Structures are given as C-alpha cells and as structure tokens.
Amino acid sequence: MRADATTGLFHAVPLYRALRHEVAPLLRTWPSVRVWHAGIADGIEVYATAIVLREEGVLDRTTIWATDPEPTRVESARSRDFPACILANANTGYVASGGTQVLEEYCTLKGDRVEMRALLGERLVFSEHDAGKDGSFNEFQLVVYRTSASRPGFGSRSRALKLVDQSLCRYGIVILADGARLDPQSMRPRYENLLPGSPVWRKLA
C-alpha cells in the first residue's frame, strides 16, 4: 500500500512483522536510534512504528522524525487525533504482526475519533521536509520511505532514494514501498535484502 493512501492502524501486517522480528533486534545494537519516516500518509503509520519499537524495548532510546512537504499532513499527524475508521481492522493486524499488549493501551476512542496516547508522541518529531528540494538533515539507523513517487514535493524516485542512501548510516535499514526497487547500479550492490522478496534492505557500505 502506498504511503499517500488512506491507511488504518497496523494495516501493513508484513511491514510491522518485519519491523518487530527482523529490524528491531538490529536496532538494539545501537546505543541510541534515529528513525526517519520520509513522507507520511495520515500519520497513523508513524504511531504504529512507535508501538512496535516500544514493545520491543527500543523506543525509550529512539527519536522518530516524521516529515512531509504538506503542512496539513504534518499538523494532522502531530495532533494525535484520527478518525475512528483507522481501528476498523486494527486489532487483527496488530495481533497478526506480533503485538504483545492490547491496543487500548495506546489509544482512546472518543465517539467518532481516536486519540493516540501521549506516551507515544513523546518520542516523535513532526516537521516539514521537501525531499524534492531539501537535503539530508541527520544520519539514521532506520528510514521508512513508502511514499509514491508521483506525490508532489518528492522529486523523482531516484533523487529520493539517493537522499535516503545519504541519510542512512552503515548497516542502517531502509523499508520501501511494496514493489519498489533499489537503483541497480548505485545502491543495490551495497545493500542486502533482509527478507528475500521484501522491501526491507540493510546498507552494507
């Protein structure tokens, strides 16, 4: 599913299962962890990442940057307030991806709205960033780049992937959109596929 589509909490089960079982153990090897969600949909996917990292014992030493060129997306995600429809299949996806608690620990249903708990927001930084114009602003252990190349403000996919590459530390991990490919000349030889056939890659050099 594209990151610019309407999403639900834990809608991308394979992604969060890989994050929990393949990526989180690698993140534990760093004393502090920086994560970049480069481009957001409605923002709920950022909170799902925070939930997984919290349950895997990584969130307390992690900062997650969530950026997008569109100010309205950034502000909406920062508010922690979402339509209740994000919970439609959330529990099923949460359990299937390996969830160890109950979702009610992380969110509160208020009529037709859902509020994500502040305990997640404490580790999140929301800001505007235009990958079509701006450069790398930090070095990261994990970059989640699942945004459609057709979205305004992201330039070409090749430029965005180059930015991701520049932003990843050695042995850092990138999670791409389903079906996305690394550049076969400039990136693919320096990355390993953590799960064969998956969009989860680790930078080797």
mmCIF file of C-alpha atoms in Angstrom:
data_model
loop_
_atom_site.group_PDB
_atom_site.id
_atom_site.type_symbol
_atom_site.label_atom_id
_atom_site.label_comp_id
_atom_site.label_asym_id
_atom_site.label_seq_id
_atom_site.Cartn_x
_atom_site.Cartn_y
_atom_site.Cartn_z
ATOM 1 C CA MET A 1 0.000 0.000 0.000
ATOM 2 C CA ARG A 2 1.272 3.459 -0.833
ATOM 3 C CA ALA A 3 2.069 5.861 1.975
ATOM 4 C CA ASP A 4 -0.105 8.543 0.381
ATOM 5 C CA ALA A 5 -3.214 6.374 0.552
ATOM 6 C CA THR A 6 -5.697 6.342 3.425
ATOM 7 C CA THR A 7 -4.399 3.841 5.941
ATOM 8 C CA GLY A 8 -5.516 2.088 9.091
ATOM 9 C CA LEU A 9 -3.554 1.290 12.222
ATOM 10 C CA PHE A 10 -1.396 -1.799 11.542
ATOM 11 C CA HIS A 11 -2.823 -2.165 8.030
ATOM 12 C CA ALA A 12 0.529 -3.328 6.558
ATOM 13 C CA VAL A 13 0.982 -6.525 8.558
ATOM 14 C CA PRO A 14 4.131 -7.800 6.754
ATOM 15 C CA LEU A 15 5.866 -4.460 7.320
ATOM 16 C CA TYR A 16 5.212 -4.407 11.067
ATOM 17 C CA ARG A 17 6.039 -8.082 11.445
ATOM 18 C CA ALA A 18 9.397 -7.451 9.750
ATOM 19 C CA LEU A 19 9.930 -4.352 11.885
ATOM 20 C CA ARG A 20 9.341 -6.367 15.042
ATOM 21 C CA HIS A 21 11.203 -9.572 14.233
ATOM 22 C CA GLU A 22 13.932 -8.541 11.774
ATOM 23 C CA VAL A 23 14.603 -4.828 12.233
ATOM 24 C CA ALA A 24 14.123 -4.194 15.967
ATOM 25 C CA PRO A 25 16.807 -6.724 17.023
ATOM 26 C CA LEU A 26 19.299 -4.880 14.795
ATOM 27 C CA LEU A 27 18.260 -1.503 16.196
ATOM 28 C CA ARG A 28 19.001 -2.765 19.703
ATOM 29 C CA THR A 29 22.697 -2.925 18.781
ATOM 30 C CA TRP A 30 22.913 0.898 18.723
ATOM 31 C CA PRO A 31 23.051 2.894 21.994
ATOM 32 C CA SER A 32 20.643 5.428 20.516
ATOM 33 C CA VAL A 33 18.399 5.123 17.484
ATOM 34 C CA ARG A 34 17.216 7.687 14.937
ATOM 35 C CA VAL A 35 14.300 6.790 12.669
ATOM 36 C CA TRP A 36 13.018 8.807 9.724
ATOM 37 C CA HIS A 37 9.546 8.369 8.243
ATOM 38 C CA ALA A 38 10.209 10.194 4.972
ATOM 39 C CA GLY A 39 6.748 11.169 3.821
ATOM 40 C CA ILE A 40 3.607 10.354 5.767
ATOM 41 C CA ALA A 41 0.070 9.432 4.850
ATOM 42 C CA ASP A 42 -2.373 10.337 7.623
ATOM 43 C CA GLY A 43 0.388 9.802 10.170
ATOM 44 C CA ILE A 44 -1.047 6.768 11.896
ATOM 45 C CA GLU A 45 1.725 4.598 10.432
ATOM 46 C CA VAL A 46 4.247 6.581 12.467
ATOM 47 C CA TYR A 47 2.415 5.720 15.680
ATOM 48 C CA ALA A 48 2.317 2.051 14.670
ATOM 49 C CA THR A 49 6.106 2.138 14.323
ATOM 50 C CA ALA A 50 6.361 3.704 17.784
ATOM 51 C CA ILE A 51 4.134 0.981 19.260
ATOM 52 C CA VAL A 52 6.283 -1.812 17.806
ATOM 53 C CA LEU A 53 9.527 -0.222 18.978
ATOM 54 C CA ARG A 54 8.089 0.339 22.455
ATOM 55 C CA GLU A 55 7.077 -3.294 22.783
ATOM 56 C CA GLU A 56 10.491 -4.405 21.550
ATOM 57 C CA GLY A 57 12.304 -2.266 24.136
ATOM 58 C CA VAL A 58 13.789 0.224 21.673
ATOM 59 C CA LEU A 59 11.528 3.288 21.842
ATOM 60 C CA ASP A 60 12.930 4.719 25.077
ATOM 61 C CA ARG A 61 16.242 5.448 23.306
ATOM 62 C CA THR A 62 14.748 6.285 19.911
ATOM 63 C CA THR A 63 13.729 9.524 18.223
ATOM 64 C CA ILE A 64 11.370 9.208 15.261
ATOM 65 C CA TRP A 65 11.275 12.063 12.757
ATOM 66 C CA ALA A 66 8.121 12.126 10.624
ATOM 67 C CA THR A 67 8.316 14.577 7.738
ATOM 68 C CA ASP A 68 6.242 15.638 4.781
ATOM 69 C CA PRO A 69 6.166 18.587 2.366
ATOM 70 C CA GLU A 70 2.495 19.257 3.129
ATOM 71 C CA PRO A 71 1.936 21.272 6.340
ATOM 72 C CA THR A 72 -1.614 19.952 6.762
ATOM 73 C CA ARG A 73 -0.404 16.346 6.874
ATOM 74 C CA VAL A 74 2.274 17.241 9.396
ATOM 75 C CA GLU A 75 -0.131 19.096 11.687
ATOM 76 C CA SER A 76 -2.787 16.399 11.459
ATOM 77 C CA ALA A 77 -0.296 13.692 12.413
ATOM 78 C CA ARG A 78 1.166 15.774 15.239
ATOM 79 C CA SER A 79 -2.313 16.267 16.771
ATOM 80 C CA ARG A 80 -2.565 12.536 17.672
ATOM 81 C CA ASP A 81 -6.243 12.782 16.675
ATOM 82 C CA PHE A 82 -7.585 10.460 13.949
ATOM 83 C CA PRO A 83 -10.935 9.238 12.597
ATOM 84 C CA ALA A 84 -12.208 6.096 14.302
ATOM 85 C CA CYS A 85 -12.151 4.225 10.987
ATOM 86 C CA ILE A 86 -8.410 3.650 11.454
ATOM 87 C CA LEU A 87 -9.378 0.991 14.012
ATOM 88 C CA ALA A 88 -11.609 -0.974 11.622
ATOM 89 C CA ASN A 89 -9.183 -3.910 11.280
ATOM 90 C CA ALA A 90 -6.511 -2.667 13.656
ATOM 91 C CA ASN A 91 -6.718 -5.391 16.291
ATOM 92 C CA THR A 92 -6.489 -8.164 13.706
ATOM 93 C CA GLY A 93 -3.462 -6.509 12.080
ATOM 94 C CA TYR A 94 -1.851 -5.800 15.438
ATOM 95 C CA VAL A 95 -2.120 -9.415 16.590
ATOM 96 C CA ALA A 96 -1.022 -10.775 13.195
ATOM 97 C CA SER A 97 2.073 -8.569 13.265
ATOM 98 C CA GLY A 98 3.082 -9.893 16.679
ATOM 99 C CA GLY A 99 1.544 -7.366 19.079
ATOM 100 C CA THR A 100 2.142 -8.258 22.726
ATOM 101 C CA GLN A 101 -0.236 -5.915 24.553
ATOM 102 C CA VAL A 102 -3.718 -4.537 23.817
ATOM 103 C CA LEU A 103 -4.328 -1.587 21.527
ATOM 104 C CA GLU A 104 -6.348 0.201 24.206
ATOM 105 C CA GLU A 105 -3.033 0.836 25.955
ATOM 106 C CA TYR A 106 -2.044 3.129 23.105
ATOM 107 C CA CYS A 107 -5.236 4.877 22.045
ATOM 108 C CA THR A 108 -8.562 6.127 23.354
ATOM 109 C CA LEU A 109 -11.807 6.012 21.389
ATOM 110 C CA LYS A 110 -13.850 9.208 21.722
ATOM 111 C CA GLY A 111 -17.026 8.990 19.660
ATOM 112 C CA ASP A 112 -16.014 9.007 16.010
ATOM 113 C CA ARG A 113 -12.415 9.985 16.812
ATOM 114 C CA VAL A 114 -9.369 8.169 18.175
ATOM 115 C CA GLU A 115 -6.669 9.845 20.233
ATOM 116 C CA MET A 116 -3.226 8.265 20.365
ATOM 117 C CA ARG A 117 -1.664 8.332 23.833
ATOM 118 C CA ALA A 118 0.943 10.944 24.683
ATOM 119 C CA LEU A 119 3.382 8.216 25.751
ATOM 120 C CA LEU A 120 3.968 7.563 22.031
ATOM 121 C CA GLY A 121 4.120 11.192 20.959
ATOM 122 C CA GLU A 122 6.960 11.907 23.372
ATOM 123 C CA ARG A 123 9.420 10.167 21.038
ATOM 124 C CA LEU A 124 8.075 11.688 17.795
ATOM 125 C CA VAL A 125 9.211 14.831 15.982
ATOM 126 C CA PHE A 126 6.952 16.103 13.192
ATOM 127 C CA SER A 127 8.254 18.646 10.707
ATOM 128 C CA GLU A 128 8.047 19.806 7.115
ATOM 129 C CA HIS A 129 10.680 18.499 4.745
ATOM 130 C CA ASP A 130 10.631 18.570 0.957
ATOM 131 C CA ALA A 131 12.742 15.759 -0.446
ATOM 132 C CA GLY A 132 12.440 17.373 -3.843
ATOM 133 C CA LYS A 133 14.419 20.386 -2.601
ATOM 134 C CA ASP A 134 15.899 19.745 0.828
ATOM 135 C CA GLY A 135 18.949 17.718 1.705
ATOM 136 C CA SER A 136 19.657 15.163 4.399
ATOM 137 C CA PHE A 137 19.213 16.596 7.899
ATOM 138 C CA ASN A 138 20.598 13.748 10.028
ATOM 139 C CA GLU A 139 22.064 10.265 9.979
ATOM 140 C CA PHE A 140 19.584 7.480 10.676
ATOM 141 C CA GLN A 141 19.592 3.824 11.647
ATOM 142 C CA LEU A 142 16.191 3.285 10.016
ATOM 143 C CA VAL A 143 14.444 5.103 7.172
ATOM 144 C CA VAL A 144 10.869 4.263 6.213
ATOM 145 C CA TYR A 145 10.258 5.551 2.682
ATOM 146 C CA ARG A 146 6.961 4.187 1.370
ATOM 147 C CA THR A 147 5.750 7.287 -0.438
ATOM 148 C CA SER A 148 4.506 7.198 -4.018
ATOM 149 C CA ALA A 149 6.944 8.776 -6.473
ATOM 150 C CA SER A 150 4.026 10.628 -8.066
ATOM 151 C CA ARG A 151 3.333 12.762 -4.999
ATOM 152 C CA PRO A 152 4.256 16.446 -5.351
ATOM 153 C CA GLY A 153 7.232 17.556 -3.295
ATOM 154 C CA PHE A 154 9.279 14.399 -3.580
ATOM 155 C CA GLY A 155 11.041 14.955 -6.884
ATOM 156 C CA SER A 156 11.999 11.842 -8.795
ATOM 157 C CA ARG A 157 12.195 8.464 -7.106
ATOM 158 C CA SER A 158 15.880 8.269 -7.990
ATOM 159 C CA ARG A 159 16.562 11.551 -6.178
ATOM 160 C CA ALA A 160 14.549 10.452 -3.151
ATOM 161 C CA LEU A 161 16.400 7.137 -2.943
ATOM 162 C CA LYS A 162 19.724 8.948 -3.236
ATOM 163 C CA LEU A 163 18.668 11.116 -0.287
ATOM 164 C CA VAL A 164 17.699 8.015 1.682
ATOM 165 C CA ASP A 165 21.077 6.467 0.909
ATOM 166 C CA GLN A 166 22.900 9.602 2.048
ATOM 167 C CA SER A 167 20.887 9.630 5.273
ATOM 168 C CA LEU A 168 21.488 6.023 6.298
ATOM 169 C CA CYS A 169 24.429 5.077 8.475
ATOM 170 C CA ARG A 170 26.424 1.964 7.644
ATOM 171 C CA TYR A 171 24.329 -1.109 8.499
ATOM 172 C CA GLY A 172 21.240 1.102 8.616
ATOM 173 C CA ILE A 173 17.928 -0.246 7.327
ATOM 174 C CA VAL A 174 15.502 1.154 4.783
ATOM 175 C CA ILE A 175 11.908 -0.004 4.345
ATOM 176 C CA LEU A 176 10.496 0.830 0.918
ATOM 177 C CA ALA A 177 7.031 0.661 -0.597
ATOM 178 C CA ASP A 178 5.854 -2.738 -1.783
ATOM 179 C CA GLY A 179 7.312 -3.398 -5.208
ATOM 180 C CA ALA A 180 9.884 -0.578 -5.005
ATOM 181 C CA ARG A 181 13.411 -1.361 -6.131
ATOM 182 C CA LEU A 182 16.841 -0.002 -5.282
ATOM 183 C CA ASP A 183 18.870 1.546 -8.084
ATOM 184 C CA PRO A 184 20.704 -1.455 -9.627
ATOM 185 C CA GLN A 185 23.963 0.443 -10.174
ATOM 186 C CA SER A 186 24.370 2.939 -7.345
ATOM 187 C CA MET A 187 22.600 1.206 -4.435
ATOM 188 C CA ARG A 188 21.788 -2.462 -4.977
ATOM 189 C CA PRO A 189 25.418 -3.738 -4.771
ATOM 190 C CA ARG A 190 25.821 -2.068 -1.361
ATOM 191 C CA TYR A 191 22.628 -3.417 0.219
ATOM 192 C CA GLU A 192 21.370 -6.797 1.364
ATOM 193 C CA ASN A 193 17.736 -7.869 1.371
ATOM 194 C CA LEU A 194 16.930 -8.788 4.984
ATOM 195 C CA LEU A 195 13.916 -10.817 3.911
ATOM 196 C CA PRO A 196 14.056 -12.238 0.377
ATOM 197 C CA GLY A 197 11.378 -10.626 -1.747
ATOM 198 C CA SER A 198 10.572 -7.988 0.879
ATOM 199 C CA PRO A 199 11.125 -4.211 0.674
ATOM 200 C CA VAL A 200 13.431 -4.291 3.737
ATOM 201 C CA TRP A 201 17.099 -3.584 2.953
ATOM 202 C CA ARG A 202 20.276 -3.179 5.017
ATOM 203 C CA LYS A 203 23.107 -0.902 3.929
ATOM 204 C CA LEU A 204 26.496 -2.618 3.955
ATOM 205 C CA ALA A 205 28.721 0.149 2.616
#
